[in-house]
mmCIF file with all atom_site columns, C-alpha atoms in Angstrom:
data_model
loop_
_atom_site.group_PDB
_atom_site.id
_atom_site.type_symbol
_atom_site.label_atom_id
_atom_site.label_alt_id
_atom_site.label_comp_id
_atom_site.label_asym_id
_atom_site.label_entity_id
_atom_site.label_seq_id
_atom_site.pdbx_PDB_ins_code
_atom_site.Cartn_x
_atom_site.Cartn_y
_atom_site.Cartn_z
_atom_site.occupancy
_atom_site.B_iso_or_equiv
_atom_site.pdbx_formal_charge
_atom_site.auth_seq_id
_atom_site.auth_comp_id
_atom_site.auth_asym_id
_atom_site.auth_atom_id
_atom_site.pdbx_PDB_model_num
ATOM 1   C CA . MET A 1 1   ? -78.593 -39.559 -39.730 1.00 0.00 ? 1   MET A CA 1
ATOM 2   C CA . LYS A 1 2   ? -75.045 -40.601 -41.377 1.00 0.00 ? 2   LYS A CA 1
ATOM 3   C CA . SER A 1 3   ? -74.184 -37.138 -40.506 1.00 0.00 ? 3   SER A CA 1
ATOM 4   C CA . PHE A 1 4   ? -75.005 -37.473 -36.535 1.00 0.00 ? 4   PHE A CA 1
ATOM 5   C CA . LEU A 1 5   ? -72.981 -40.648 -36.648 1.00 0.00 ? 5   LEU A CA 1
ATOM 6   C CA . ALA A 1 6   ? -70.332 -39.203 -37.910 1.00 0.00 ? 6   ALA A CA 1
ATOM 7   C CA . PHE A 1 7   ? -70.155 -36.030 -35.480 1.00 0.00 ? 7   PHE A CA 1
ATOM 8   C CA . LEU A 1 8   ? -70.198 -38.513 -32.629 1.00 0.00 ? 8   LEU A CA 1
ATOM 9   C CA . ILE A 1 9   ? -67.372 -40.227 -33.560 1.00 0.00 ? 9   ILE A CA 1
ATOM 10  C CA . ALA A 1 10  ? -65.959 -37.014 -34.205 1.00 0.00 ? 10  ALA A CA 1
ATOM 11  C CA . MET A 1 11  ? -66.399 -36.537 -30.386 1.00 0.00 ? 11  MET A CA 1
ATOM 12  C CA . GLY A 1 12  ? -65.495 -39.574 -28.813 1.00 0.00 ? 12  GLY A CA 1
ATOM 13  C CA . VAL A 1 13  ? -61.805 -39.364 -30.979 1.00 0.00 ? 13  VAL A CA 1
ATOM 14  C CA . LEU A 1 14  ? -62.149 -36.177 -29.371 1.00 0.00 ? 14  LEU A CA 1
ATOM 15  C CA . VAL A 1 15  ? -63.164 -36.494 -26.074 1.00 0.00 ? 15  VAL A CA 1
ATOM 16  C CA . THR A 1 16  ? -60.316 -39.643 -25.783 1.00 0.00 ? 16  THR A CA 1
ATOM 17  C CA . LEU A 1 17  ? -57.350 -37.674 -27.576 1.00 0.00 ? 17  LEU A CA 1
ATOM 18  C CA . GLY A 1 18  ? -58.354 -34.790 -24.733 1.00 0.00 ? 18  GLY A CA 1
ATOM 19  C CA . ASP A 1 19  ? -57.991 -36.958 -21.424 1.00 0.00 ? 19  ASP A CA 1
ATOM 20  C CA . ALA A 1 20  ? -55.130 -39.124 -22.747 1.00 0.00 ? 20  ALA A CA 1
ATOM 21  C CA . ASN A 1 21  ? -53.127 -38.150 -20.417 1.00 0.00 ? 21  ASN A CA 1
ATOM 22  C CA . CYS A 1 22  ? -55.656 -38.448 -16.951 1.00 0.00 ? 22  CYS A CA 1
ATOM 23  C CA . TRP A 1 23  ? -56.036 -40.672 -13.949 1.00 0.00 ? 23  TRP A CA 1
ATOM 24  C CA . THR A 1 24  ? -58.325 -41.519 -11.021 1.00 0.00 ? 24  THR A CA 1
ATOM 25  C CA . LYS A 1 25  ? -57.175 -43.340 -7.794  1.00 0.00 ? 25  LYS A CA 1
ATOM 26  C CA . ILE A 1 26  ? -60.191 -44.611 -5.910  1.00 0.00 ? 26  ILE A CA 1
ATOM 27  C CA . HIS A 1 27  ? -59.683 -44.440 -2.167  1.00 0.00 ? 27  HIS A CA 1
ATOM 28  C CA . LYS A 1 28  ? -60.313 -47.778 -0.187  1.00 0.00 ? 28  LYS A CA 1
ATOM 29  C CA . PRO A 1 29  ? -62.934 -46.316 2.517   1.00 0.00 ? 29  PRO A CA 1
ATOM 30  C CA . GLY A 1 30  ? -61.116 -44.956 5.812   1.00 0.00 ? 30  GLY A CA 1
ATOM 31  C CA . GLU A 1 31  ? -57.868 -45.178 4.020   1.00 0.00 ? 31  GLU A CA 1
ATOM 32  C CA . VAL A 1 32  ? -57.194 -41.798 3.355   1.00 0.00 ? 32  VAL A CA 1
ATOM 33  C CA . LYS A 1 33  ? -56.753 -39.004 6.169   1.00 0.00 ? 33  LYS A CA 1
ATOM 34  C CA . ASN A 1 34  ? -54.829 -35.841 6.206   1.00 0.00 ? 34  ASN A CA 1
ATOM 35  C CA . GLY A 1 35  ? -54.829 -35.837 2.068   1.00 0.00 ? 35  GLY A CA 1
ATOM 36  C CA . CYS A 1 36  ? -53.472 -38.109 -0.824  1.00 0.00 ? 36  CYS A CA 1
ATOM 37  C CA . MET A 1 37  ? -50.229 -39.267 -1.301  1.00 0.00 ? 37  MET A CA 1
ATOM 38  C CA . LEU A 1 38  ? -48.420 -38.857 -4.909  1.00 0.00 ? 38  LEU A CA 1
ATOM 39  C CA . ASN A 1 39  ? -45.114 -40.817 -5.103  1.00 0.00 ? 39  ASN A CA 1
ATOM 40  C CA . GLY A 1 40  ? -44.102 -40.265 -1.606  1.00 0.00 ? 40  GLY A CA 1
ATOM 41  C CA . LYS A 1 41  ? -46.003 -36.664 -1.477  1.00 0.00 ? 41  LYS A CA 1
ATOM 42  C CA . LEU A 1 42  ? -48.312 -35.762 1.105   1.00 0.00 ? 42  LEU A CA 1
ATOM 43  C CA . TYR A 1 43  ? -50.715 -33.565 -1.166  1.00 0.00 ? 43  TYR A CA 1
ATOM 44  C CA . PRO A 1 44  ? -54.033 -31.928 0.802   1.00 0.00 ? 44  PRO A CA 1
ATOM 45  C CA . PHE A 1 45  ? -57.814 -32.404 -0.057  1.00 0.00 ? 45  PHE A CA 1
ATOM 46  C CA . GLY A 1 46  ? -59.010 -30.152 -2.855  1.00 0.00 ? 46  GLY A CA 1
ATOM 47  C CA . LEU A 1 47  ? -57.365 -28.457 -6.463  1.00 0.00 ? 47  LEU A CA 1
ATOM 48  C CA . ILE A 1 48  ? -53.918 -29.247 -6.624  1.00 0.00 ? 48  ILE A CA 1
ATOM 49  C CA . GLU A 1 49  ? -52.325 -26.795 -8.965  1.00 0.00 ? 49  GLU A CA 1
ATOM 50  C CA . ARG A 1 50  ? -49.415 -28.136 -9.859  1.00 0.00 ? 50  ARG A CA 1
ATOM 51  C CA . THR A 1 51  ? -47.928 -31.262 -8.283  1.00 0.00 ? 51  THR A CA 1
ATOM 52  C CA . GLU A 1 52  ? -44.129 -32.263 -8.439  1.00 0.00 ? 52  GLU A CA 1
ATOM 53  C CA . ASP A 1 53  ? -44.522 -34.344 -11.626 1.00 0.00 ? 53  ASP A CA 1
ATOM 54  C CA . CYS A 1 54  ? -46.559 -31.835 -13.774 1.00 0.00 ? 54  CYS A CA 1
ATOM 55  C CA . TYR A 1 55  ? -49.638 -32.581 -12.509 1.00 0.00 ? 55  TYR A CA 1
ATOM 56  C CA . ARG A 1 56  ? -53.260 -31.046 -11.580 1.00 0.00 ? 56  ARG A CA 1
ATOM 57  C CA . CYS A 1 57  ? -55.104 -33.232 -9.303  1.00 0.00 ? 57  CYS A CA 1
ATOM 58  C CA . SER A 1 58  ? -58.111 -33.058 -6.814  1.00 0.00 ? 58  SER A CA 1
ATOM 59  C CA . CYS A 1 59  ? -57.819 -34.727 -4.111  1.00 0.00 ? 59  CYS A CA 1
ATOM 60  C CA . SER A 1 60  ? -61.004 -35.837 -2.101  1.00 0.00 ? 60  SER A CA 1
ATOM 61  C CA . ARG A 1 61  ? -61.074 -38.590 0.948   1.00 0.00 ? 61  ARG A CA 1
ATOM 62  C CA . THR A 1 62  ? -63.133 -40.373 -1.776  1.00 0.00 ? 62  THR A CA 1
ATOM 63  C CA . GLU A 1 63  ? -60.302 -40.959 -5.074  1.00 0.00 ? 63  GLU A CA 1
ATOM 64  C CA . MET A 1 64  ? -57.555 -38.688 -6.309  1.00 0.00 ? 64  MET A CA 1
ATOM 65  C CA . LYS A 1 65  ? -57.941 -37.627 -10.194 1.00 0.00 ? 65  LYS A CA 1
ATOM 66  C CA . CYS A 1 66  ? -55.383 -35.875 -11.966 1.00 0.00 ? 66  CYS A CA 1
ATOM 67  C CA . CYS A 1 67  ? -54.258 -34.275 -15.246 1.00 0.00 ? 67  CYS A CA 1
ATOM 68  C CA . SER A 1 68  ? -51.122 -33.819 -17.053 1.00 0.00 ? 68  SER A CA 1
ATOM 69  C CA . LEU A 1 69  ? -49.930 -30.243 -17.837 1.00 0.00 ? 69  LEU A CA 1
ATOM 70  C CA . PHE A 1 70  ? -48.064 -31.049 -20.687 1.00 0.00 ? 70  PHE A CA 1
ATOM 71  C CA . SER A 1 71  ? -48.141 -32.249 -23.419 1.00 0.00 ? 71  SER A CA 1
ATOM 72  C CA . THR A 1 72  ? -46.269 -35.753 -24.747 1.00 0.00 ? 72  THR A CA 1
ATOM 73  C CA . PRO A 1 73  ? -44.146 -34.913 -28.215 1.00 0.00 ? 73  PRO A CA 1
ATOM 74  C CA . VAL A 1 74  ? -45.371 -38.674 -30.256 1.00 0.00 ? 74  VAL A CA 1
ATOM 75  C CA . ALA A 1 75  ? -44.282 -37.535 -33.799 1.00 0.00 ? 75  ALA A CA 1
ATOM 76  C CA . TYR A 1 76  ? -40.543 -36.724 -34.037 1.00 0.00 ? 76  TYR A CA 1
ATOM 77  C CA . ASP A 1 77  ? -37.206 -38.565 -34.791 1.00 0.00 ? 77  ASP A CA 1
ATOM 78  C CA . LYS A 1 78  ? -36.551 -41.045 -33.154 1.00 0.00 ? 78  LYS A CA 1
ATOM 79  C CA . LYS A 1 79  ? -33.320 -42.246 -34.880 1.00 0.00 ? 79  LYS A CA 1
ATOM 80  C CA . LYS A 1 80  ? -32.220 -38.921 -34.256 1.00 0.00 ? 80  LYS A CA 1
ATOM 81  C CA . CYS A 1 81  ? -33.775 -37.395 -31.402 1.00 0.00 ? 81  CYS A CA 1
ATOM 82  C CA . VAL A 1 82  ? -34.706 -37.674 -28.172 1.00 0.00 ? 82  VAL A CA 1
ATOM 83  C CA . ILE A 1 83  ? -37.436 -36.782 -24.799 1.00 0.00 ? 83  ILE A CA 1
ATOM 84  C CA . ILE A 1 84  ? -36.015 -34.894 -22.252 1.00 0.00 ? 84  ILE A CA 1
ATOM 85  C CA . VAL A 1 85  ? -39.145 -33.563 -19.342 1.00 0.00 ? 85  VAL A CA 1
ATOM 86  C CA . ASN A 1 86  ? -38.655 -30.239 -17.871 1.00 0.00 ? 86  ASN A CA 1
ATOM 87  C CA . ARG A 1 87  ? -39.913 -30.574 -14.453 1.00 0.00 ? 87  ARG A CA 1
ATOM 88  C CA . LYS A 1 88  ? -39.031 -26.727 -14.257 1.00 0.00 ? 88  LYS A CA 1
ATOM 89  C CA . ARG A 1 89  ? -41.744 -25.640 -17.201 1.00 0.00 ? 89  ARG A CA 1
ATOM 90  C CA . CYS A 1 90  ? -43.568 -28.729 -17.258 1.00 0.00 ? 90  CYS A CA 1
ATOM 91  C CA . ASP A 1 91  ? -42.599 -29.250 -21.121 1.00 0.00 ? 91  ASP A CA 1
ATOM 92  C CA . TYR A 1 92  ? -40.929 -31.327 -22.736 1.00 0.00 ? 92  TYR A CA 1
ATOM 93  C CA . ASP A 1 93  ? -38.060 -30.595 -24.687 1.00 0.00 ? 93  ASP A CA 1
ATOM 94  C CA . VAL A 1 94  ? -37.021 -32.769 -27.795 1.00 0.00 ? 94  VAL A CA 1
ATOM 95  C CA . VAL A 1 95  ? -33.464 -32.853 -28.643 1.00 0.00 ? 95  VAL A CA 1
ATOM 96  C CA . GLU A 1 96  ? -30.968 -34.492 -30.779 1.00 0.00 ? 96  GLU A CA 1
ATOM 97  C CA . LYS A 1 97  ? -29.040 -37.637 -28.963 1.00 0.00 ? 97  LYS A CA 1
ATOM 98  C CA . ASP A 1 98  ? -25.370 -36.434 -30.273 1.00 0.00 ? 98  ASP A CA 1
ATOM 99  C CA . ASP A 1 99  ? -26.207 -32.790 -29.103 1.00 0.00 ? 99  ASP A CA 1
ATOM 100 C CA . SER A 1 100 ? -28.627 -31.497 -26.699 1.00 0.00 ? 100 SER A CA 1
ATOM 101 C CA . SER A 1 101 ? -28.190 -28.587 -27.679 1.00 0.00 ? 101 SER A CA 1
ATOM 102 C CA . LYS A 1 102 ? -29.865 -29.039 -31.606 1.00 0.00 ? 102 LYS A CA 1
ATOM 103 C CA . HIS A 1 103 ? -33.911 -29.528 -30.692 1.00 0.00 ? 103 HIS A CA 1
ATOM 104 C CA . CYS A 1 104 ? -36.257 -31.103 -32.913 1.00 0.00 ? 104 CYS A CA 1
ATOM 105 C CA . PHE A 1 105 ? -39.351 -30.343 -34.422 1.00 0.00 ? 105 PHE A CA 1
ATOM 106 C CA . PRO A 1 106 ? -42.394 -32.841 -32.785 1.00 0.00 ? 106 PRO A CA 1
ATOM 107 C CA . GLN A 1 107 ? -44.944 -32.943 -35.561 1.00 0.00 ? 107 GLN A CA 1
ATOM 108 C CA . ALA A 1 108 ? -47.505 -33.905 -32.998 1.00 0.00 ? 108 ALA A CA 1
ATOM 109 C CA . ARG A 1 109 ? -48.141 -34.145 -29.826 1.00 0.00 ? 109 ARG A CA 1
ATOM 110 C CA . VAL A 1 110 ? -50.759 -36.292 -27.819 1.00 0.00 ? 110 VAL A CA 1
ATOM 111 C CA . GLY A 1 111 ? -52.419 -35.532 -24.358 1.00 0.00 ? 111 GLY A CA 1
#
């Protein structure tokens, strides 16, 4: 019984971390006519493989669900390094604050 409980807790943690960068917007009745708006851009109904903001979304008349296409670095030297979004690759670069040509290497990512 204890091992089953440990398994359930572990699965709950994994599911929570796996969906860390997802969100859903519920539409009000009649709010959506031609597609879903995201940051001022209209996207068509259906699957959106990649938005300008690096999300993969699903748009319907009732809701819009999106998940980030990249993971966010969380364990790096925050005093020495800074995160720069690379929208071309839908990824983050972690570089030194004083010399952006030098990369820092994050120890962990979430998302």
